[in-house]
Amino acid sequence: MKNYTLKVQEIIKETDDTITLCFKQPGLKKIKYLSGQYLTLQFRINGRRYVRPYSFSSTPTIDSTLNVTVKRVQGGVVSNYINDNVKVDDVIEVQEPLGDFIFEEDESLKSVVFWGVGSGITPLFSMIKFLLTTEPLVSVHLVYGNKSTASVIFYDELEKLKQTYFERFKIYYFYSKEEFFNKDSHNFHGRINSIFISELVEKINEPIRHYICGPIGLKEIIKDSLLSISGNLSNLFSEDFEIVKNPEDFKEICNQDIVLKFQGIENKVAINKGKSVLEEVLEIGIELPYSCQTGNCSTCKATLKSGEMKMIGLSKPRTDLNDNEYLLCCSYPLTNNVYIEI
Ligand SMILES: Cc1cc2nc3c(=O)[nH]c(=O)nc-3n(C[C@H](O)[C@H](O)[C@H](O)COP(=O)(O)OP(=O)(O)OC[C@H]3O[C@@H](n4cnc5c(N)ncnc54)[C@H](O)[C@@H]3O)c2cc1C
Ligand code: FES
């Protein structure tokens, strides 16, 4: 895993609780990335190392800076630290770009629908700019949910793109906390719902690819609607910002002590029910490598030498892992003799 240090060139205030950090590209070796990928930022806050992924909101073919857009999460350590403390000219350590939520070219593709809520707009915004400027035959639709007009990230830029590409870029805004409804101007009250999804798919009436970035509820409703319309989900791609844990999956999990061998040293770690191995190991100050924390990137991959573990909350099925390979961000011990090596 390559690490870089990047200098903050500009900070843009997007909304009351969201900023964009624009990093200067390194002078010699530019960082390459694809629209939809993310950059992992590393901080030391009160003596502890924190690592968080943020999707690029910049587009490699258009923007000269590397931009990430960070929305405050209530009680969140890093998102609030970034919004409150990062300044122009700060130098921040980052990992090389990662992520498979990207646009794959396909000559038969006619329409793409992007579904986003809140900060989920960031990878979609990067892909939208990429598509509009490089794929002149593809029509682009954005369905974007927010609490209110004031919380819409990138509103001005999106509206400008809508004017420039008015023939093939349509935006549908949903507002959950504003009494705002005007079907003609594509403004809707409430949440993105199955009736709207069916009507839009019917109206487009040609092969569509769907990209989703938002809470689990959004993903589920789109999946269910598309399944009932077309019977398959082969054209649907999604990105999760947060791990989704189903309490049912934790029934057989209880507190366990494990042994972790890292950099040649054996460490005994107490894993409390509900906490992943990665969470508990970081808590006691062992600086394991990690990035996405959603079971996607493999940075936290370890080998199980004895005992049994279970992975919970993987954002995607992982058929590439061997039987004894586990992603510690999603791993929970089942027995009292777990020994892991990373
Ligand atoms: C691939 C990927 C790309 C991402 N891209 C972006 C991005 O472009 N912009 C952005 O703002 N964030 C993005 N995130 C989320 C980001 O990495 C952090 O998880 C988020 O900023 C919260 O970190 P924190 O340290 O402030 O919160 P923490 O201290 O880690 O968490 C505090 C509490 O908030 C909850 N929480 C954690 N993340 C979220 C979330 N995203 N929404 C709601 N509750 C949450 C936790 O469960 C916990 O209870 C992305 C995440 C992933 C996996
Ligand atoms: S941190 Fe990405 S898979 Fe665990």
PDB file of C-alpha atoms and ligand atoms in Angstrom, residues 290-293 295-300 327 329, ligand 2:
ATOM      1  CA  TYR A 290      -7.161  -0.551   7.372  1.00  0.00           C
ATOM      2  CA  SER A 291      -9.186   1.703   5.111  1.00  0.00           C
ATOM      3  CA  CYS A 292     -12.850   1.190   4.141  1.00  0.00           C
ATOM      4  CA  GLN A 293     -14.130  -0.610   7.290  1.00  0.00           C
ATOM      5  CA  GLY A 295     -15.251  -5.307   4.038  1.00  0.00           C
ATOM      6  CA  ASN A 296     -14.469  -3.998   0.590  1.00  0.00           C
ATOM      7  CA  CYS A 297     -10.809  -3.030   0.280  1.00  0.00           C
ATOM      8  CA  SER A 298      -8.956  -6.026   1.883  1.00  0.00           C
ATOM      9  CA  THR A 299      -6.418  -3.753   3.633  1.00  0.00           C
ATOM     10  CA  CYS A 300      -7.247  -5.422   6.980  1.00  0.00           C
ATOM     11  CA  LEU A 327     -11.310  -9.140   6.959  1.00  0.00           C
ATOM     12  CA  CYS A 329     -13.168  -4.911  10.111  1.00  0.00           C
TER      13      CYS A 329
HETATM   14  S1  FES B   2     -10.688  -2.091   6.081  1.00  0.00           S
HETATM   15 FE1  FES B   2     -11.342  -2.491   4.042  1.00  0.00          FE
HETATM   16  S2  FES B   2     -11.834  -4.595   4.112  1.00  0.00           S
HETATM   17 FE2  FES B   2     -11.408  -4.108   6.184  1.00  0.00          FE
END
